[in-house]
Structures are given as C-alpha cells and as structure tokens.
Coordinates of C-alpha atoms in Angstrom, one line a residue:
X1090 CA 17.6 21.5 4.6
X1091 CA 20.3 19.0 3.5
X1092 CA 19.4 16.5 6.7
X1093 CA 16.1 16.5 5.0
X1094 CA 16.9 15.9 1.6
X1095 CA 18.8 13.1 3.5
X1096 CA 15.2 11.6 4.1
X1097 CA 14.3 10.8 0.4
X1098 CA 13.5 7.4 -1.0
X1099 CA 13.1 6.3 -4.4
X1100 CA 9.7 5.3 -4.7
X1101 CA 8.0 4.4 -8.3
X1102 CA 4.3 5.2 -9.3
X1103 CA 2.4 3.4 -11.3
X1104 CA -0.6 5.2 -13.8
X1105 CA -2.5 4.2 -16.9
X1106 CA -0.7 7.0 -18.5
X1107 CA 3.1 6.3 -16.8
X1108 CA 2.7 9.8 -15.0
X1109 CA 2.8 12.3 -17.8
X1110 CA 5.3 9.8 -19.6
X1111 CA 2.8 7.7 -22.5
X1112 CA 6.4 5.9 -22.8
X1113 CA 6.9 4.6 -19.8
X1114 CA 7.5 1.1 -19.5
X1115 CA 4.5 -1.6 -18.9
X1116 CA 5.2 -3.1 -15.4
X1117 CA 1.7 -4.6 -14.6
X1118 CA -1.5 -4.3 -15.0
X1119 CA -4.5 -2.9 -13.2
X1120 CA -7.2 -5.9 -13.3
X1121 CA -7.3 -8.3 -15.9
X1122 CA -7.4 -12.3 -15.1
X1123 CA -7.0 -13.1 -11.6
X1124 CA -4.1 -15.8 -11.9
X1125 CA -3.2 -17.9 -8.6
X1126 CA -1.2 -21.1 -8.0
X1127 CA -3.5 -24.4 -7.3
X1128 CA -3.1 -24.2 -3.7
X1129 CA -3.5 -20.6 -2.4
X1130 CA -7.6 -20.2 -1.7
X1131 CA -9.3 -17.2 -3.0
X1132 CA -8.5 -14.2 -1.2
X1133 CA -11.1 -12.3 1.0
X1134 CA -10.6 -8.8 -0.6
X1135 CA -11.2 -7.9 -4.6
X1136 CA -8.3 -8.1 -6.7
X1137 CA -7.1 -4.6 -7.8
X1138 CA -3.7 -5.2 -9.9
X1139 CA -0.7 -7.6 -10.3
X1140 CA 3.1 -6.0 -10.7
X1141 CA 5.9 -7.6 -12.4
X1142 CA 9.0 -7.5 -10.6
X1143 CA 11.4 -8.3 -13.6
X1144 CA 10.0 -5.2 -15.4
X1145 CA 10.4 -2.5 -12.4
X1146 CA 13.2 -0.2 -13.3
X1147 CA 16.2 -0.5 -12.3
X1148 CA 16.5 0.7 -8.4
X1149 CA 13.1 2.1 -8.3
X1150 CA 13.2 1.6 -4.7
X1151 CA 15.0 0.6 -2.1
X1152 CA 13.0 -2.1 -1.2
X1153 CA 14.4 -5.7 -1.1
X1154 CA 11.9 -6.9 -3.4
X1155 CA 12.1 -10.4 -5.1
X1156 CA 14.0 -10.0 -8.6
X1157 CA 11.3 -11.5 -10.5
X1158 CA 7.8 -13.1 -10.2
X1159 CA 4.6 -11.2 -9.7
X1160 CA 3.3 -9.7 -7.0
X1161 CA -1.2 -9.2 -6.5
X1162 CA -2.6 -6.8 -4.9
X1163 CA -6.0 -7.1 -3.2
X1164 CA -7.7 -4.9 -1.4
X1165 CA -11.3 -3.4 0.1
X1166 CA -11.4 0.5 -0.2
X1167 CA -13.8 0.6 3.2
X1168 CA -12.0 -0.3 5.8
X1169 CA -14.8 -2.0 8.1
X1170 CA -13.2 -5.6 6.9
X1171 CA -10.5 -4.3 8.1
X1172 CA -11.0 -5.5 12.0
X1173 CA -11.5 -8.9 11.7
X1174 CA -8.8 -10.4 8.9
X1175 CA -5.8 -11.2 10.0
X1176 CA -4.3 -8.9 6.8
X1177 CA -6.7 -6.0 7.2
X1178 CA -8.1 -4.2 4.4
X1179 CA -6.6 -6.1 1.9
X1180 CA -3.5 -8.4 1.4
X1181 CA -0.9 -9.7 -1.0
X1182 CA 0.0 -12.6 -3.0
X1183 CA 3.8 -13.1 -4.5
X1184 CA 3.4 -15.4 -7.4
X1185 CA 7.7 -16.9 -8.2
X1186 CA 8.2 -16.7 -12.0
X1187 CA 8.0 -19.9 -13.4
X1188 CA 5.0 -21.0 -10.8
X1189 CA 2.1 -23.2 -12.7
X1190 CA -1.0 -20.9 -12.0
X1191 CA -4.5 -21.2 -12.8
X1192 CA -6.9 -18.6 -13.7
X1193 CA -10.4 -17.8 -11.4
X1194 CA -13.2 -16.5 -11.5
X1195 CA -13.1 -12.6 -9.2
X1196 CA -16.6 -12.5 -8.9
X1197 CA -17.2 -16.2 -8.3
X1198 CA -16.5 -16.5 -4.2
X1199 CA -18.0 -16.2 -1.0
X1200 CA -17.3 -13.0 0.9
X1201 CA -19.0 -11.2 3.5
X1202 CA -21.4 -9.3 0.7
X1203 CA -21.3 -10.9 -2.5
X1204 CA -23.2 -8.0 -4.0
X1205 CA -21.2 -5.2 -2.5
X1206 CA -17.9 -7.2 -3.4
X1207 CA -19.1 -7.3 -7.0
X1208 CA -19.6 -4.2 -7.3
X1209 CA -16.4 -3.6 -6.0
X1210 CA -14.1 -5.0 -8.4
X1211 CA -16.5 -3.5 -11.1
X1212 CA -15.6 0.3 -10.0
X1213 CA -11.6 -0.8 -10.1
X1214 CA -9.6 0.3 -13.0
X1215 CA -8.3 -1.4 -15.9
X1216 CA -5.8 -1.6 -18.3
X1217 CA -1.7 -1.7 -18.2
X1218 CA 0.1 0.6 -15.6
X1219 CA 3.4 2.3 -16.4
X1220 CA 6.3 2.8 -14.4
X1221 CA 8.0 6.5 -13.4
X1222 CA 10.3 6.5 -10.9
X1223 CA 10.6 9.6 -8.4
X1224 CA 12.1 10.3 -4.8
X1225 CA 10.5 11.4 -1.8
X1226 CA 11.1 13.3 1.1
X1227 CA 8.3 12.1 4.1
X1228 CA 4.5 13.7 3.9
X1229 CA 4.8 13.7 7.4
X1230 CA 5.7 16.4 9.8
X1231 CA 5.0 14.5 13.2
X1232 CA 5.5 12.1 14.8
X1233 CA 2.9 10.2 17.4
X1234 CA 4.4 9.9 21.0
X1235 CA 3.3 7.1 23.7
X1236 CA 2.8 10.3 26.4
X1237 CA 2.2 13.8 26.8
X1238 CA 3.0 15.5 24.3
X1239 CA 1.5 13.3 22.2
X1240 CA 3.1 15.3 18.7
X1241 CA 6.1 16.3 18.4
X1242 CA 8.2 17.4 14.7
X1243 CA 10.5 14.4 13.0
X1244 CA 13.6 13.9 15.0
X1245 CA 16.0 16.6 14.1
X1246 CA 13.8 18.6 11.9
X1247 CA 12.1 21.4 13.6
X1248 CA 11.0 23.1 10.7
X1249 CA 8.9 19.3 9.3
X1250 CA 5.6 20.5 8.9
X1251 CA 7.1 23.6 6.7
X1252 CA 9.3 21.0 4.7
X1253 CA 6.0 19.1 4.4
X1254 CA 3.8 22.1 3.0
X1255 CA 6.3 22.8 0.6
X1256 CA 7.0 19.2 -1.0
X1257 CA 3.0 18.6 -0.8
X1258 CA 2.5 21.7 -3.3
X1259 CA 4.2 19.5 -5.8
X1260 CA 3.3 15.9 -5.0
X1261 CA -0.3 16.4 -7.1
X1262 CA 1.6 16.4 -10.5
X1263 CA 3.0 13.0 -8.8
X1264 CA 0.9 10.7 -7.7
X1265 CA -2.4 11.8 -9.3
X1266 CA -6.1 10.1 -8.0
X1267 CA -5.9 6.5 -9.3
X1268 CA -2.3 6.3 -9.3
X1269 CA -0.5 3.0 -7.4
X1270 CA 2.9 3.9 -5.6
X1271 CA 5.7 1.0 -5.1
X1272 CA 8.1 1.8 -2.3
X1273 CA 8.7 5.3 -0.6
X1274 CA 6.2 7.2 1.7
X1275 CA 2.5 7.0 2.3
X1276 CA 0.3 9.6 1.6
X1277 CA -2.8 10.1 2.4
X1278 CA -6.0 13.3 1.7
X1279 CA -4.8 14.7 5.3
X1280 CA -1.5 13.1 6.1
X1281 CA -0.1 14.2 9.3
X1282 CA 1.5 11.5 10.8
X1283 CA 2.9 8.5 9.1
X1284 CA 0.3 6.0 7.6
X1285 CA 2.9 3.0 7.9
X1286 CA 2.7 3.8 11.9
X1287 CA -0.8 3.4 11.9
X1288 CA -0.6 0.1 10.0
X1289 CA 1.5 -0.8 12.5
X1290 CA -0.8 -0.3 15.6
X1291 CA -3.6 -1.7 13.9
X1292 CA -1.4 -4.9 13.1
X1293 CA -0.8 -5.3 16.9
X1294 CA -3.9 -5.4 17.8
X1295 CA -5.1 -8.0 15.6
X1296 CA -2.2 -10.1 17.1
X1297 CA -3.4 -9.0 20.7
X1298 CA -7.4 -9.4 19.8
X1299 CA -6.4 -13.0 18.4
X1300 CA -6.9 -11.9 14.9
X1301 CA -3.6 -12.5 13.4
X1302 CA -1.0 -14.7 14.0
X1303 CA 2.1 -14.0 16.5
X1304 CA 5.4 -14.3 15.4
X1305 CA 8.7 -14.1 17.1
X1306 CA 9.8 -11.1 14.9
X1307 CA 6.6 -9.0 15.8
X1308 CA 8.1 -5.4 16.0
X1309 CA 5.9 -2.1 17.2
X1310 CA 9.1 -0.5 16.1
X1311 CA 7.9 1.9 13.1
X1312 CA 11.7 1.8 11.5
X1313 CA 10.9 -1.8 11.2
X1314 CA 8.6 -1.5 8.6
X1315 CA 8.2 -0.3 5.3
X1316 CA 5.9 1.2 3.1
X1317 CA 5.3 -1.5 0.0
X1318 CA 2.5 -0.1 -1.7
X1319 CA -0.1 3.0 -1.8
X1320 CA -3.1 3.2 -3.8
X1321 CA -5.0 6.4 -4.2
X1322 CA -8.5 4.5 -5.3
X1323 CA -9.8 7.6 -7.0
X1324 CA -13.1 4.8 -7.1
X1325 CA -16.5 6.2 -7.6
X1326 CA -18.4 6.1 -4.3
X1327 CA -15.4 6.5 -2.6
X1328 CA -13.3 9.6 -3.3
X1329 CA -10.3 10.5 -1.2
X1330 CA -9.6 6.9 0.1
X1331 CA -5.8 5.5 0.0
X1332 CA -5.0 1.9 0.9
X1333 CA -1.7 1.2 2.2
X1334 CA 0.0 -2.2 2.0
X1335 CA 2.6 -2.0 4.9
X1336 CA 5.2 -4.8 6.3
X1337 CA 8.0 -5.5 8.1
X1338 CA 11.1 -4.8 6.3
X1339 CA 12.6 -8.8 7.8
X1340 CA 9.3 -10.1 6.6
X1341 CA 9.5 -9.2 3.2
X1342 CA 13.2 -9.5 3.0
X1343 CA 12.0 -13.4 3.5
X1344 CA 9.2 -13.5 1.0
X1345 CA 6.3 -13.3 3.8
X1346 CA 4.0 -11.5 2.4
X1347 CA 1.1 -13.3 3.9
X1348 CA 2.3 -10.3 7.0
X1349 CA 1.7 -7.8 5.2
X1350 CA -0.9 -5.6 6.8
X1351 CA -3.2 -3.6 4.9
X1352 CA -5.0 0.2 6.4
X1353 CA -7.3 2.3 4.3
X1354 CA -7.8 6.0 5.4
X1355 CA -10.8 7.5 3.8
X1356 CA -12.3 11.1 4.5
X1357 CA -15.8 10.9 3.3

C-alpha cells in the first residue's frame, strides 16, 4: 500500500464552484474574450478556457509550469479532427505576462464546419473557474505491452486494478462532469490504461503519417510525458467525453507548447 501511495501527484481541478469550496481562489476563466498576440493565427479548435499561472496555488502540481503568463486552452470534443492536425483534438497557446494581445472574434474563422464549430463554442461553459488542489494516485491499473500479453498490472503493484476500484469510488466528489484538471492523472468514463499513453501513440503517428512535425526529442517513452490538462466536457450532445492535453515533460519544461498533443475519449 505505501509503494502506491508513493504514486500520487498533486494535481489541481478547476470548477465554477471551486470543488465544493465557493472560496476558492479565481485562477481563470472558462470562455470569455478570446485574447491572442498579433502574430499567432487563429487556432483550428474552439476556445474552451484560459488559466493564469500567477494565480495557481502554490505547488499545485508538480509540473514545471511557467511562473506567470496565461495559458488557452482549445479544443474539439469529437475527436474526428483529431487525425489530420498536427495537435490533435485540440491544442494550446502560452500567452508571457506582459505580452500586447488583441482580442478576436471565436466565431469569426474558417474551420472545417463553420456551423458545427459555432455551435461548439456555444455549448462550452462560462464564467470564472476556481482552484482546489488534491493528490492522486493513477486511475489506471494496466499497463499496455508491445507483445503477448498485451496487459499486464503497474510495475510492482499486483493488486492495481483493486487500488484502482477503490480510489475511483471517491474521485466523483473530485472531479465532477464539467470540471478542468491541471497536472496529475487522466481520467476518463472507462479508464483502464493510461490516457497520456494513448496520446502518445496517436502523436507518433501523426509524426510517421507526415502530420506533425519531427523533432530530435520525439520520445514513445510514456514516462516522458506528462499529463497537463483534463477536461471532462460534461457538453450537451456529448456526455461522457474527456479531452486530454498531453506533452513531453522536456517540451514544456521549454515553453513548447505548440507539441502538445491533444486525445478525446468519448463513450457515446
């Protein structure tokens, strides 16, 4: 039991209602105006929220997150974009504090299906999120193997999936429908294996399809990445869906969150 208590992160969620705490400190917003710098183009997916770094509490996660500055969110919660953007399903955009930005128009771009995309960013949420911070074991019991067998229990926990059944009677008082996680685990309706993993297959084969960029630091090592965001949409239309923002942990270490690689599962 200890070696798995060893496995928790800090992780901080984000609500409308600060998670049960109506005190909780404002950290960002869902929605609102969609504020960019000149030169970065409109992003392909609908904007869902913008974080501010300077307000995250204090070690909320172990991230290395910039100290300040605001990080966007965008994302689709289908995931049929998601095989021919170099991103995914959605993507991210750090803003540095002090940047000049200007302020457009979400519904007023081009995109695959202007009429679906509208009513896209309609559906999302708004208002100001609030910040409590929790820790997390995994919400995973398996692990996916290149061969036979293909499952097998995390590495020196036998008993995972038990563990797993346990802490998941809990997490719904957590990270409630609608809720946006910074840091930690993902989670997912049916979470077996871990959804960072699956980013991480799909992101090498948009590399090896010629849909995202190669880079000398291109790692199919899992324990390279990290989990930087979850959303469980909780959107009309759309039940069940979680979109996870996934990266390197080198990559965002160095501010490049243009690799990030967004995966949505969704159990319709």
């Amino acid at each position: 039991m200890e070696r798995w208590s060893d496995t928790a992160r800090p992780f901080v969620v984000l609500t409308r209602h600060g998670g049960g705490d109506e005190d909780g400190p404002v950290v960002g917003r869902f929605g609102g105006p969609l504020l960019l710098p000149a030169d970065v183009p409109n992003p392909f997916h609908p904007f869902l929220a913008s974080i501010d770094l300077a307000a995250l509490p204090a070690d909320a996660t172990d991230l290395p997150l910039p100290p300040d500055g605001h990080l966007l969110l965008f994302a689709f919660v289908e995931d049929e974009d998601g095989d021919f953007t170099p991103t995914g399903s959605g993507s991210v955009v750090y803003v540095p504090a002090g940047t000049a930005v200007e302020e457009r128009d979400r519904l007023d771009w081009a995109w695959s299906d202007e009429d679906q995309y509208q009513e896209t960013v309609k559906a999302f949420q708004q208002g100001p999120l609030r910040a409590t911070p929790h820790m997390s074991p995994p919400y995973y019991g398996l692990v996916e193997l290149p061969q036979a067998p293909r499952w097998e229990p995390l590495p020196g926990h036998p008993r995972s999936e038990e563990l797993v059944e346990v802490w998941k009677s809990t997490h719904g008082d957590i990270a409630t429908w609608g809720s946006l996680q910074i840091g930690g685990y993902g989670t997912e309706e049916i979470t077996d294996t871990d959804p960072v993993a699956g980013a991480v297959s799909d992101a090498l084969r948009a590399v090896k399809a010629g849909r995202r960029e190669a880079t000398d630091t291109d790692s199919g090592d899992v324990s390279d990445w990290v989990l930087l965001a979850d959303w469980h949409s909780g959107v009309d239309g759309w039940e069940g869906a979680t979109v996870h923002w996934a990266i390197q942990r080198d990559d965002l270490a160095r501010r490049r969150f243009d690799r990030v690689f967004t995966t949505v599962f969704w159990n319709p």
